[in-house]
XYZ file of C-alpha atoms in Angstrom:
591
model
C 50.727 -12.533 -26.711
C 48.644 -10.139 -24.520
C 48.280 -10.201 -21.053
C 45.563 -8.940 -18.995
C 47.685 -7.014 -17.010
C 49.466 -6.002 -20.379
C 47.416 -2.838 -20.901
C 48.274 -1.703 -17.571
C 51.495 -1.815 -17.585
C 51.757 -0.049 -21.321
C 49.635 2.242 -19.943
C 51.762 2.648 -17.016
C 55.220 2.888 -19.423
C 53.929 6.071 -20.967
C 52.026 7.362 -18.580
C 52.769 10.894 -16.443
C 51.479 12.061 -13.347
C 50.315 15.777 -13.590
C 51.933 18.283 -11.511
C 50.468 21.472 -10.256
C 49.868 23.773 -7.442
C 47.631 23.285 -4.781
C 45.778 20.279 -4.068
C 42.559 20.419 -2.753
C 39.631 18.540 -0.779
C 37.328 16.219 -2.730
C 34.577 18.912 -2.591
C 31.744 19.935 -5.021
C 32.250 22.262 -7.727
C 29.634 24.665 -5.701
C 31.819 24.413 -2.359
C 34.601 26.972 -4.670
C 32.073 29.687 -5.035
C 32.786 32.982 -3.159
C 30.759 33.781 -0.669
C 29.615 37.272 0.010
C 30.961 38.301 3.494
C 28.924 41.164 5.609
C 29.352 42.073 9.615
C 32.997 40.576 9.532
C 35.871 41.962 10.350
C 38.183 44.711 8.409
C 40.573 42.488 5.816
C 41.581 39.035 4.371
C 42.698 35.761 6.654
C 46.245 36.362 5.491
C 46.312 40.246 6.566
C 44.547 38.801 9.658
C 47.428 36.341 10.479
C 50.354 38.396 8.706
C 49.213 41.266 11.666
C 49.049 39.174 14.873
C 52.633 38.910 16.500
C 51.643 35.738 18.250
C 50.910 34.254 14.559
C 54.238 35.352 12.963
C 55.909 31.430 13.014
C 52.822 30.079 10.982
C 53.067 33.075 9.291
C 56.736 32.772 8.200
C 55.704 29.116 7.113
C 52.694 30.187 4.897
C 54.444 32.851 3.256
C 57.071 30.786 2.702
C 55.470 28.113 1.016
C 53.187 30.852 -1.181
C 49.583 30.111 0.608
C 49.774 33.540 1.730
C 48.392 34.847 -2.294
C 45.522 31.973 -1.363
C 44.727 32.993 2.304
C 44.672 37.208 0.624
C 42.145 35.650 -2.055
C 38.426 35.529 -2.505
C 37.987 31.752 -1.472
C 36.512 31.223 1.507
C 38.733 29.217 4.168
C 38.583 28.380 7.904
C 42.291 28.749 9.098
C 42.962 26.834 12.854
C 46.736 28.804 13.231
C 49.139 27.480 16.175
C 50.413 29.950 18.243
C 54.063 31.013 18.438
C 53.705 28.967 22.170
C 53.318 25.789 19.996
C 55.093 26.759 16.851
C 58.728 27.894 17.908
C 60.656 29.990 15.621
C 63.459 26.686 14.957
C 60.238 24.629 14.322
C 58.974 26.979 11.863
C 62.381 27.216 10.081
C 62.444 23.937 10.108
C 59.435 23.419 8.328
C 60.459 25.862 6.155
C 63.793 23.876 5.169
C 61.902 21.119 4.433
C 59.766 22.873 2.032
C 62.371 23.808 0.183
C 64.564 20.696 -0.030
C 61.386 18.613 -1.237
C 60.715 22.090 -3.883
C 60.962 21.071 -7.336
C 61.340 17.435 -6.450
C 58.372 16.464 -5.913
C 54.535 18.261 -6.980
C 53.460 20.606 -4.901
C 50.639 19.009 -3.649
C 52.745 15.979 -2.122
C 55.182 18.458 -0.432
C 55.539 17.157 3.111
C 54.720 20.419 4.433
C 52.125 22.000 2.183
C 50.151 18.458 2.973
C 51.105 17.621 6.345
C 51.204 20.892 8.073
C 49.310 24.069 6.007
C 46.737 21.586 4.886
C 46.332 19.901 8.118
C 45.438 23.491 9.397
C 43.141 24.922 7.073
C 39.781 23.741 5.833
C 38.034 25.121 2.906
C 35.030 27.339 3.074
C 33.821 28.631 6.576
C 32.949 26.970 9.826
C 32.329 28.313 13.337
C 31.462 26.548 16.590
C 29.202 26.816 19.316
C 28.380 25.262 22.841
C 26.989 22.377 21.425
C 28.906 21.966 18.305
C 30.442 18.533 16.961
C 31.304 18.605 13.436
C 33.309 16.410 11.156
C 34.911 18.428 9.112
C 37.197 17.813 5.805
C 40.505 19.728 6.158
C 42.356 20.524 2.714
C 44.383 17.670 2.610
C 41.457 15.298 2.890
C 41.640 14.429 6.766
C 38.584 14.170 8.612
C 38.143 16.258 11.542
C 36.139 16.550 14.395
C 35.228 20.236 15.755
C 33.799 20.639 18.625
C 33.094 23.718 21.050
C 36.338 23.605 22.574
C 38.881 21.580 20.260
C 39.494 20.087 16.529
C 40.414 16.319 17.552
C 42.360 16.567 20.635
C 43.810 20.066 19.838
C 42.689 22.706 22.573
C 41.342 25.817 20.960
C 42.214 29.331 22.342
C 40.330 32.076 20.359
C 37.313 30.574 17.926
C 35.231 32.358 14.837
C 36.801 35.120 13.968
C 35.512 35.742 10.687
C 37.169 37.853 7.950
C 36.356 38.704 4.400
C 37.616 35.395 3.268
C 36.541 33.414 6.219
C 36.994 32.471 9.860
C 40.203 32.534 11.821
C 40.882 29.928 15.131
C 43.926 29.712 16.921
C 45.154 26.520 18.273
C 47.179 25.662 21.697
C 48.978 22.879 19.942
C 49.658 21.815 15.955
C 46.998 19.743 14.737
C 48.630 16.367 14.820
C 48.535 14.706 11.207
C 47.050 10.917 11.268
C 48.257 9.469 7.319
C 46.258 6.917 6.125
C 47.950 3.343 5.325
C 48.741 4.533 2.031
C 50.458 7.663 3.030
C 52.473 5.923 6.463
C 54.550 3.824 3.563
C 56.343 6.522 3.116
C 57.177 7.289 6.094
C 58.755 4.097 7.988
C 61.870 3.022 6.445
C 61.213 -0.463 7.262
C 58.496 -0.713 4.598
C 60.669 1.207 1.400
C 60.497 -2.181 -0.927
C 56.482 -2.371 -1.053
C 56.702 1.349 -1.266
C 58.147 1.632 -4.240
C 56.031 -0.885 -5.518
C 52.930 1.010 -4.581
C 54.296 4.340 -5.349
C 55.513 3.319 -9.336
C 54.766 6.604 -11.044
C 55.536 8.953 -7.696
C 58.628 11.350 -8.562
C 60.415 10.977 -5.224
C 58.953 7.483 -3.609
C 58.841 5.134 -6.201
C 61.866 3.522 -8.849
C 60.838 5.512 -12.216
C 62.616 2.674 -14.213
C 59.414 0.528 -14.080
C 55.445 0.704 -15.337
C 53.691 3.691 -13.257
C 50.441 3.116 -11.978
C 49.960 6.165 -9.255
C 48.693 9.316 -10.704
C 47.362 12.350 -10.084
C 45.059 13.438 -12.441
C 44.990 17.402 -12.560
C 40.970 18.495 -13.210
C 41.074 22.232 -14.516
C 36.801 22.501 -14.502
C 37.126 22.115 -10.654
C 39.823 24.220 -9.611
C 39.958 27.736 -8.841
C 42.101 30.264 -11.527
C 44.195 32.838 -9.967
C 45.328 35.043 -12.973
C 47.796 34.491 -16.278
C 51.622 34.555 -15.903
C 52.908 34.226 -19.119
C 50.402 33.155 -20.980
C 49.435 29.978 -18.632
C 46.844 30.270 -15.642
C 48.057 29.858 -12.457
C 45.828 28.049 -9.894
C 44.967 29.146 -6.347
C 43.346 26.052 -5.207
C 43.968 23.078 -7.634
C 41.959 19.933 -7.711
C 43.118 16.525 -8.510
C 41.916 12.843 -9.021
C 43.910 10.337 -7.416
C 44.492 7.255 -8.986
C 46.333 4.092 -8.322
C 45.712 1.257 -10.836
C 47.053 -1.293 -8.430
C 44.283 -0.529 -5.971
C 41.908 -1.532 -8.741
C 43.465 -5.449 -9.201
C 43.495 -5.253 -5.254
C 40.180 -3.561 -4.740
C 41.287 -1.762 -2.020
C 41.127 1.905 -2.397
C 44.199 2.577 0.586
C 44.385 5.973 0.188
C 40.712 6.335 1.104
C 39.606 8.306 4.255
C 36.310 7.164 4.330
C 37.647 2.916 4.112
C 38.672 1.265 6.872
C 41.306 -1.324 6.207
C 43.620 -3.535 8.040
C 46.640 -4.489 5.739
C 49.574 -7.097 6.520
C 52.637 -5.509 5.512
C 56.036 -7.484 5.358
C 59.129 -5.380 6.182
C 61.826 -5.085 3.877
C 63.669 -8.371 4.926
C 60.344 -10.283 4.161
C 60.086 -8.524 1.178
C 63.767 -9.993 -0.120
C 63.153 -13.196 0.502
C 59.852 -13.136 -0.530
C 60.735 -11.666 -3.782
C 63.197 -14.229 -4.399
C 60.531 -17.094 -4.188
C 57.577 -15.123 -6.434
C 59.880 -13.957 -9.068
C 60.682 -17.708 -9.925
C 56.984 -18.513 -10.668
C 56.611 -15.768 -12.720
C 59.178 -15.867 -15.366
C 58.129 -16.042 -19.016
C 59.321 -17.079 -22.606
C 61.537 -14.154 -23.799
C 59.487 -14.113 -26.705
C 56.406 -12.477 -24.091
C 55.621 -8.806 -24.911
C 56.957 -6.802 -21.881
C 58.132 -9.650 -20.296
C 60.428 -7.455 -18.012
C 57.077 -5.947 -16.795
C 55.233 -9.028 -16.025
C 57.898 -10.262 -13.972
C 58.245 -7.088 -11.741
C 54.692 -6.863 -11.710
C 53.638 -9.989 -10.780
C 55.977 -11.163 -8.579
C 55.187 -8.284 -6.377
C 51.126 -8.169 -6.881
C 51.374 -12.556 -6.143
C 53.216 -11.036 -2.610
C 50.614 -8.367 -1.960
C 47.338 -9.629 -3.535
C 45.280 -11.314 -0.210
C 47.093 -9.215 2.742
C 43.941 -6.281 2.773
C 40.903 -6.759 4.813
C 37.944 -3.912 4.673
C 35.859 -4.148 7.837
C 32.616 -3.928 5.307
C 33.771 -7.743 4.689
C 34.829 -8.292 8.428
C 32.694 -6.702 10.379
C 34.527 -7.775 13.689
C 37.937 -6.477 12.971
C 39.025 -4.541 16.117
C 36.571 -6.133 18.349
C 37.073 -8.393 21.193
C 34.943 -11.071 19.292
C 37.485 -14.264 18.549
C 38.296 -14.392 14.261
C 37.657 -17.742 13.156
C 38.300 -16.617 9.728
C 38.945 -13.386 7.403
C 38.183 -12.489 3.882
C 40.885 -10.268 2.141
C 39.642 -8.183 -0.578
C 41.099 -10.219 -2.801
C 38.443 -13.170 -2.170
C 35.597 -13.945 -3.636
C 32.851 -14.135 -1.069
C 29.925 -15.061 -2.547
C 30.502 -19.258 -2.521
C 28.257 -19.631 -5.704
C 30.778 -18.032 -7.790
C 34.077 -19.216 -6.954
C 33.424 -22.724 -9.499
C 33.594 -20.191 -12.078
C 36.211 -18.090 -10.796
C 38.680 -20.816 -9.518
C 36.913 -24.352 -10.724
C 35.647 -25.201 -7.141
C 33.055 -23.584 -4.827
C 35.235 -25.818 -1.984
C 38.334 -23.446 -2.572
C 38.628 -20.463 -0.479
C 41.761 -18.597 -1.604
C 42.693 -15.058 0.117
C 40.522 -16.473 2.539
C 42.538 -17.440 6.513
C 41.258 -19.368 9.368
C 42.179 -18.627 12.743
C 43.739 -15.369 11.781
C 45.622 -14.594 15.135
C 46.747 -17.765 16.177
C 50.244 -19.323 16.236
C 50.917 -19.526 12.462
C 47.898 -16.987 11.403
C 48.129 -14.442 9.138
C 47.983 -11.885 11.788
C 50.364 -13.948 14.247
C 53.592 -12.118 15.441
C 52.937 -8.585 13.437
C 53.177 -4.940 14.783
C 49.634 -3.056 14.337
C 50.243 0.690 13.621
C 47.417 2.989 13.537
C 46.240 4.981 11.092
C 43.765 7.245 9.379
C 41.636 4.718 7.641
C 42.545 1.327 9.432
C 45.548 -0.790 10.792
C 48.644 -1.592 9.211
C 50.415 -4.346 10.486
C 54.156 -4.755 10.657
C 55.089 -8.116 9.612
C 58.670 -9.563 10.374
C 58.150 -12.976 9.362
C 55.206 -14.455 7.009
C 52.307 -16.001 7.766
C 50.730 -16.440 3.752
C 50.968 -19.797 2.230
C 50.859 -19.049 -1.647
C 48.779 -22.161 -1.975
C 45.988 -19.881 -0.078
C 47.364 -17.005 -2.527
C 48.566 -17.067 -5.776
C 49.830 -20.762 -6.031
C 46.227 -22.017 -6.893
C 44.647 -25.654 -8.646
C 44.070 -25.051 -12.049
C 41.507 -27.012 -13.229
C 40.913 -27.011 -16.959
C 36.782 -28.184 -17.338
C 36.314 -30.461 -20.036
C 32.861 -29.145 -21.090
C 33.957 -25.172 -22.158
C 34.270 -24.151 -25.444
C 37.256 -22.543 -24.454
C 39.030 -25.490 -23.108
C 39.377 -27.605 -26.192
C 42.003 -25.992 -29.004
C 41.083 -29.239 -31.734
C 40.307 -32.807 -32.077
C 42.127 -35.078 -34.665
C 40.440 -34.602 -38.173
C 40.741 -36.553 -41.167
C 39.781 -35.707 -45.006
C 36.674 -36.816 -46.721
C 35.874 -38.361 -49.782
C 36.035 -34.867 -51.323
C 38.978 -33.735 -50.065
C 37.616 -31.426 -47.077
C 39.292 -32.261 -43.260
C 36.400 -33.729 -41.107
C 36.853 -34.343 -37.149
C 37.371 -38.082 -36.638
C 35.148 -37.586 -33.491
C 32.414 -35.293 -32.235
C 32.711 -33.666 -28.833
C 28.825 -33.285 -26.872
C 28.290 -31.762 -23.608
C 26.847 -34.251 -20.856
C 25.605 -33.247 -17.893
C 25.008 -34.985 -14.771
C 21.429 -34.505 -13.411
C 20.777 -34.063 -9.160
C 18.668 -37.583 -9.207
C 22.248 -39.319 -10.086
C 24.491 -41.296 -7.995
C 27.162 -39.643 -9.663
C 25.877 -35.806 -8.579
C 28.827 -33.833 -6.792
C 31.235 -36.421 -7.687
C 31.826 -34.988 -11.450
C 33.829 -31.619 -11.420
C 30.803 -28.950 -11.848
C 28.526 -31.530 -12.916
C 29.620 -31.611 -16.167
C 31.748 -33.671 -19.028
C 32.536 -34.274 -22.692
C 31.727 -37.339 -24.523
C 33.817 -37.619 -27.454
C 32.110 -39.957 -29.741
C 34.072 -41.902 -32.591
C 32.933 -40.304 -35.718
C 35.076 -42.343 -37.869
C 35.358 -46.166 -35.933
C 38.240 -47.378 -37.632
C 41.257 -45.014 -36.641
C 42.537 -43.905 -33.179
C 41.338 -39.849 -31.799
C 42.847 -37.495 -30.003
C 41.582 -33.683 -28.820
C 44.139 -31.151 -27.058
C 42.944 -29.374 -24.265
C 44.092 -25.520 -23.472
C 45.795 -25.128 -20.436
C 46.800 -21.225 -18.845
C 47.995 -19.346 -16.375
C 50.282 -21.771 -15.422
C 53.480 -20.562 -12.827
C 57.057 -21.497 -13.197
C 59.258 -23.504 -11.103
C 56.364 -24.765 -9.011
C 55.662 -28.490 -8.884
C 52.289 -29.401 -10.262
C 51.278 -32.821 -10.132
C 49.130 -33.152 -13.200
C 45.585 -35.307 -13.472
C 43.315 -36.193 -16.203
C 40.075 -36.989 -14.919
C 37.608 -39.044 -16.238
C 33.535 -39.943 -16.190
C 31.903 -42.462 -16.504
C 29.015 -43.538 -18.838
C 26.698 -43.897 -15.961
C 27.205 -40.260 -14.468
C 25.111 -39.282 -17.534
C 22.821 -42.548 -18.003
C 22.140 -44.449 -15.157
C 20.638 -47.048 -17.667
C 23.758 -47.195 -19.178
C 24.573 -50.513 -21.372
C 27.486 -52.842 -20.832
C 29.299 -51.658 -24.370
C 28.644 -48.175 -23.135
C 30.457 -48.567 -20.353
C 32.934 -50.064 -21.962
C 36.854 -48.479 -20.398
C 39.219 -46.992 -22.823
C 42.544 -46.812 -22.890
C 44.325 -43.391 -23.527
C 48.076 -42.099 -24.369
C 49.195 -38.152 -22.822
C 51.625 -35.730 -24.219
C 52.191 -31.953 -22.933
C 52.583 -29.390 -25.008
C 54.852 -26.024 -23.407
C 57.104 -23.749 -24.305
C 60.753 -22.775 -23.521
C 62.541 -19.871 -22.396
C 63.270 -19.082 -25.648
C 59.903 -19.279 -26.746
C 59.773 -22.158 -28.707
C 57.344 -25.114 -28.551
C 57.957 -28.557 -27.030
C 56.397 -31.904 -26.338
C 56.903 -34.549 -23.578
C 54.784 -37.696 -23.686
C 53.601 -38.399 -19.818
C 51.932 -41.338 -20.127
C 52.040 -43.827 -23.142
C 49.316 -45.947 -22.591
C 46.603 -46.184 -19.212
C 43.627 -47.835 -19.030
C 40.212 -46.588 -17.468
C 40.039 -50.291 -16.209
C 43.302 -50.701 -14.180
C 42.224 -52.146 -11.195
C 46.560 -52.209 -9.928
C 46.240 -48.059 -10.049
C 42.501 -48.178 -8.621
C 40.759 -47.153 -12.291
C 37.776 -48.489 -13.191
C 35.268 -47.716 -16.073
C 32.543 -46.813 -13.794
C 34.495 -44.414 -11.124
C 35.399 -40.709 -11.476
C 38.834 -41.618 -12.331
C 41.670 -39.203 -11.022
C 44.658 -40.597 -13.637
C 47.858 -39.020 -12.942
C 49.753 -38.359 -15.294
C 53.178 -36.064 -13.469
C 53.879 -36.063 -10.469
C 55.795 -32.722 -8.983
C 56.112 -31.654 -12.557
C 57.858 -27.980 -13.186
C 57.662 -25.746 -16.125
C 60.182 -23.803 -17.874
C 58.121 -20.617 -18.427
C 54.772 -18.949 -16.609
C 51.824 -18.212 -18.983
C 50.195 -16.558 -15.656
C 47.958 -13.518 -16.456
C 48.426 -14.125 -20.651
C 45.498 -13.899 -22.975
C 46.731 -16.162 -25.273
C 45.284 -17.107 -28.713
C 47.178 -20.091 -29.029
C 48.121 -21.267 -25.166
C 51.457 -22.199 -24.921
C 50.542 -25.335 -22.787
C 48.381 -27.667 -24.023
C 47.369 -31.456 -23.216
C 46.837 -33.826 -25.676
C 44.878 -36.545 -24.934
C 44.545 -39.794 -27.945
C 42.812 -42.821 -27.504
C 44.695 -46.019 -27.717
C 42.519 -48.907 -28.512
C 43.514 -51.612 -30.962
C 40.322 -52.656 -33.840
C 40.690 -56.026 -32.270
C 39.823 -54.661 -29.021
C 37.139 -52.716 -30.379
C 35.435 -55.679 -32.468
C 35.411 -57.763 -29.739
C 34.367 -54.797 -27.465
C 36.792 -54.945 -24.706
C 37.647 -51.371 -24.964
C 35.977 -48.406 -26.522
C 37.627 -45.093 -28.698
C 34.740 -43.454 -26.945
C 36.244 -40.522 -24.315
C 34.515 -39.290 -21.360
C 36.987 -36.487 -19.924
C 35.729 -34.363 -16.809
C 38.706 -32.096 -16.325
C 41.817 -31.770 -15.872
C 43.369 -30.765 -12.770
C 47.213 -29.053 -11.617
C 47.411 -29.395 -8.579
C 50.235 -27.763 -6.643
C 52.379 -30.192 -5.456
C 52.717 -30.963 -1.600
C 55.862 -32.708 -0.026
């Protein structure tokens, strides 16, 4: 079986980040292009800091960390350097300690102090200010900055463009304070370590290596800047790479985006456990399931953390002092028109949460923390119901191709296996009393092509979850919802026997009859030939194995649905072997 999350995660179990050098800024490909320096002064940026005693901390640091071969290049920076006043000598060997205890481990561009510190002072090609200047500004690490006459952010400025051959040199009265995004601050509170593992699969230091990888960075050669050969191999000065996280993609979120503004609910590690606990049960498949190990980690943790994102494009008063009656997570789908197709209902409004900061809403008892691109928010208990989530009504419609595996077929006079009745699409029209009340306005009249013998068709049902109660219905239509001039014989009930087809954990398939016999005209259960009928047929009933997420060529669960109706009740037309099936509806069971 394939999954549709199976090509990820293969993809992830061979997959490799790249490691290199230096990262860079998103730029264009023209932004690397020298540029020819005149009236400056004598020298390169480096030689410029390397000279000034008051520069010799951030100067140990750079050298240190080998920026000092990029700062003596011919690429243009603009360098904001803190002065020894705001950059002690312990602080810089500090820094410099942990540049070297992260070395090796981890690729260069994700050092803590090459991205945090160097990067967060030094901003490719050249910038100056004036009187009047406010500029945003990208610094190499991909922070936004505003510079202004006086300051970048809120850090004072004490000398401003200074320009050497390789660019312009400002010196700061504080360190430029470094603002991660939401992405980045999971790896830095300890309370958060589960989901960042989960978010960081594929990361060399922040993420358990043991399972699929979806984080890379993708090195791009035709936009960075060569520096020379050493043995053979070019080495980079500035290196430029695409950042990629495949989970971002299934939560379309990008989170490591500066120019996104998100608010995410994040539950701390405690939540996490018990959370955990509770998904990984609804997720566990048939041994038989290629990478089943890899479905289970995956989608126990994507059922946690699919819904908890909101983009302020979708909510546009997130942050304001307007009242939230309700927020869309990225993971909903907004436009009402096409949830029947996506979930079977236009009523249903998963990943979707009234009365967000309420008692008891989503956003109800959290911690925000600020960041670069949005608000994360601390969550020690939670809020999420999974029947707003991932625990959602499957509803099977009647009337797709895809929904029917086979109807019972019998051989011909010569031999060749015929279907003893022919399935044809009705449709119920807006004029009709019946309009609205048939799921998607739509059925499937199975009509006896053989009158003598008893039919049956099996329906397909997936991405069912384990261990969570589903009370199971077959739902009916009647003859009218299609022909409000319906005859008497036409509208004759039926009477219909129910068996479920599944698998085990070992793979293997089973059957368990659910009903044996029911009537469309039981007037004790509230049935009747000319109602919708909701028949149920399980109540709170649990399955072995998920089939959540699997592209399956031959679903694993199945209902099979065979008419019941003696030729004496048929002669003397009491009943009908004529079907009329709407859907057929799991419903997640509620105590």
């Amino acid at each position: 079986m394939i999954t549709k999350i199976n090509r990820l995660i293969q993809t992830g179990l061979m997959g490799c980040a790249f490691i290199a050098t230096f990262t860079a800024c998103t730029d264009t490909w023209d932004d690397h292009y020298e540029t020819p320096a005149t009236g400056v002064n004598d020298g390169s940026l480096w030689q410029a800091i390397k000279a000034n005693p008051d520069l010799s901390n951030f100067a140990s640091v750079i050298e240190a960390c080998g920026y000092d071969k990029a700062l003596a290049s011919s690429q243009v920076f603009t360098v904001f350097a803190p002065t020894n006043a705001s950059l002690s000598a312990d602080e810089a060997a500090e820094l410099i300690r942990q540049f070297n205890s992260e070395n090796g481990k981890v690729s260069e561009e994700d050092n803590t102090v090459i991205k945090e510190f160097l990067q967060n002072h030094i901003a490719l090609y050249n910038y100056s200010v004036s009187p009047n200047s406010s500029d945003s500004i990208v610094l190499m690490n991909g922070k936004y900055a505003v510079l202004s006459a006086n300051h970048i952010n809120e850090t004072p400025m004490l000398s401003t463009n200074a320009l050497y051959e390789n660019g312009v040199l400002f010196t700061v009265g504080e360190q430029v304070a470094y603002f991660p995004n939401i992405f980045e601050y999971l790896r830095k509170d300890a309370d958060l370590d589960s989901l960042r593992k989960f978010l960081y699969c594929g990361d060399t230091l922040n993420s358990d290596r043991s399972q699929p990888l979806f984080y890379y960075k993708d090195f791009l050669p035709s936009r960075s800047i060569p520096g020379g050969i050493e043995n053979g191999k070019t080495v980079y000065l500035d290196s430029v790479f695409a950042q990629r996280n495949e989970l971002f993609t299934f939560l379309d979120a990008q989170l490591n985006s500066e120019d996104s503004t998100y608010w995410m609910v994040v539950p701390t590690n405690a939540v996490w456990r018990d959370l955990i606990d509770q998904t990984t049960k609804c997720f566990n498949y048939a041994n038989n399931v290629e990478d089943r190990d890899s479905l289970i980690y995956t989608n126990s943790r994507l059922a946690i953390v699919e819904g908890t994102i909101f983009s302020r494009t979708i909510n546009p008063l997130l942050g304001t002092a307007a009242r939230l009656d309700s927020v869309m997570s990225t993971s909903a789908v907004t436009n009402y028109s096409y949830r029947r197709s996506y979930w079977g209902s236009d009523t249903l409004c998963y990943y979707q949460y009234f009365n967000p900061t309420d008692a008891g809403g989503v956003f109800d008892g959290t911690t925000p923390v600020e960041c670069s691109n949005g608000r994360l928010l601390k969550a020690s208990t939670w809020n999420f119901d999974k029947a707003q989530t991932f625990g959602k009504i499957i509803i099977v419609e009647a009337e797709r191709a895809s929904s029917i595996k086979e109807v019972s077929r019998l051989p011909d006079s010569h031999g060749d296996s015929i279907g003893t009745i022919t399935p044809t699409s009705r449709y119920v029209e807006s004029t009709n009393a019946y309009y609205n009340k048939v799921s998607s306005n739509g059925f499937v009249e199975f009509v006896p092509a053989s009158s003598n013998v008893n039919h049956y068709v099996t329906f397909n049902i997936t991405n069912v979850l384990s261990d969570l109660g589903y009370d199971i219905y077959l739902v009916t239509a009647p003859a009218l919802a299609n022909d409000s001039n319906a005859t008497e014989v036409q509208r004759l009930p039926t009477t219909v026997r129910c068996t479920l087809g599944y698998n085990n954990q070992a793979g293997r398939h089973q059957e368990r009859q659910l009903v044996s016999s029911v009537s469309t005209n039981d007037e004790k259960l509230g049935y009747s030939p000319d109602a919708v009928n909701w028949i149920k047929l399980a109540d709170n009933y649990k399955f072995e194995v998920s089939s959540y997420g699997l592209e399956e060529e031959n679903p694993q669960v199945t209902l099979k649905v065979e008419t019941r109706v003696s030729n004496a009740q048929q002669r003397n037309n009491q009943y009908t072997r004529t079907m009329r099936i709407d859907c057929i509806v799991l419903k997640p069971h509620e105590e």
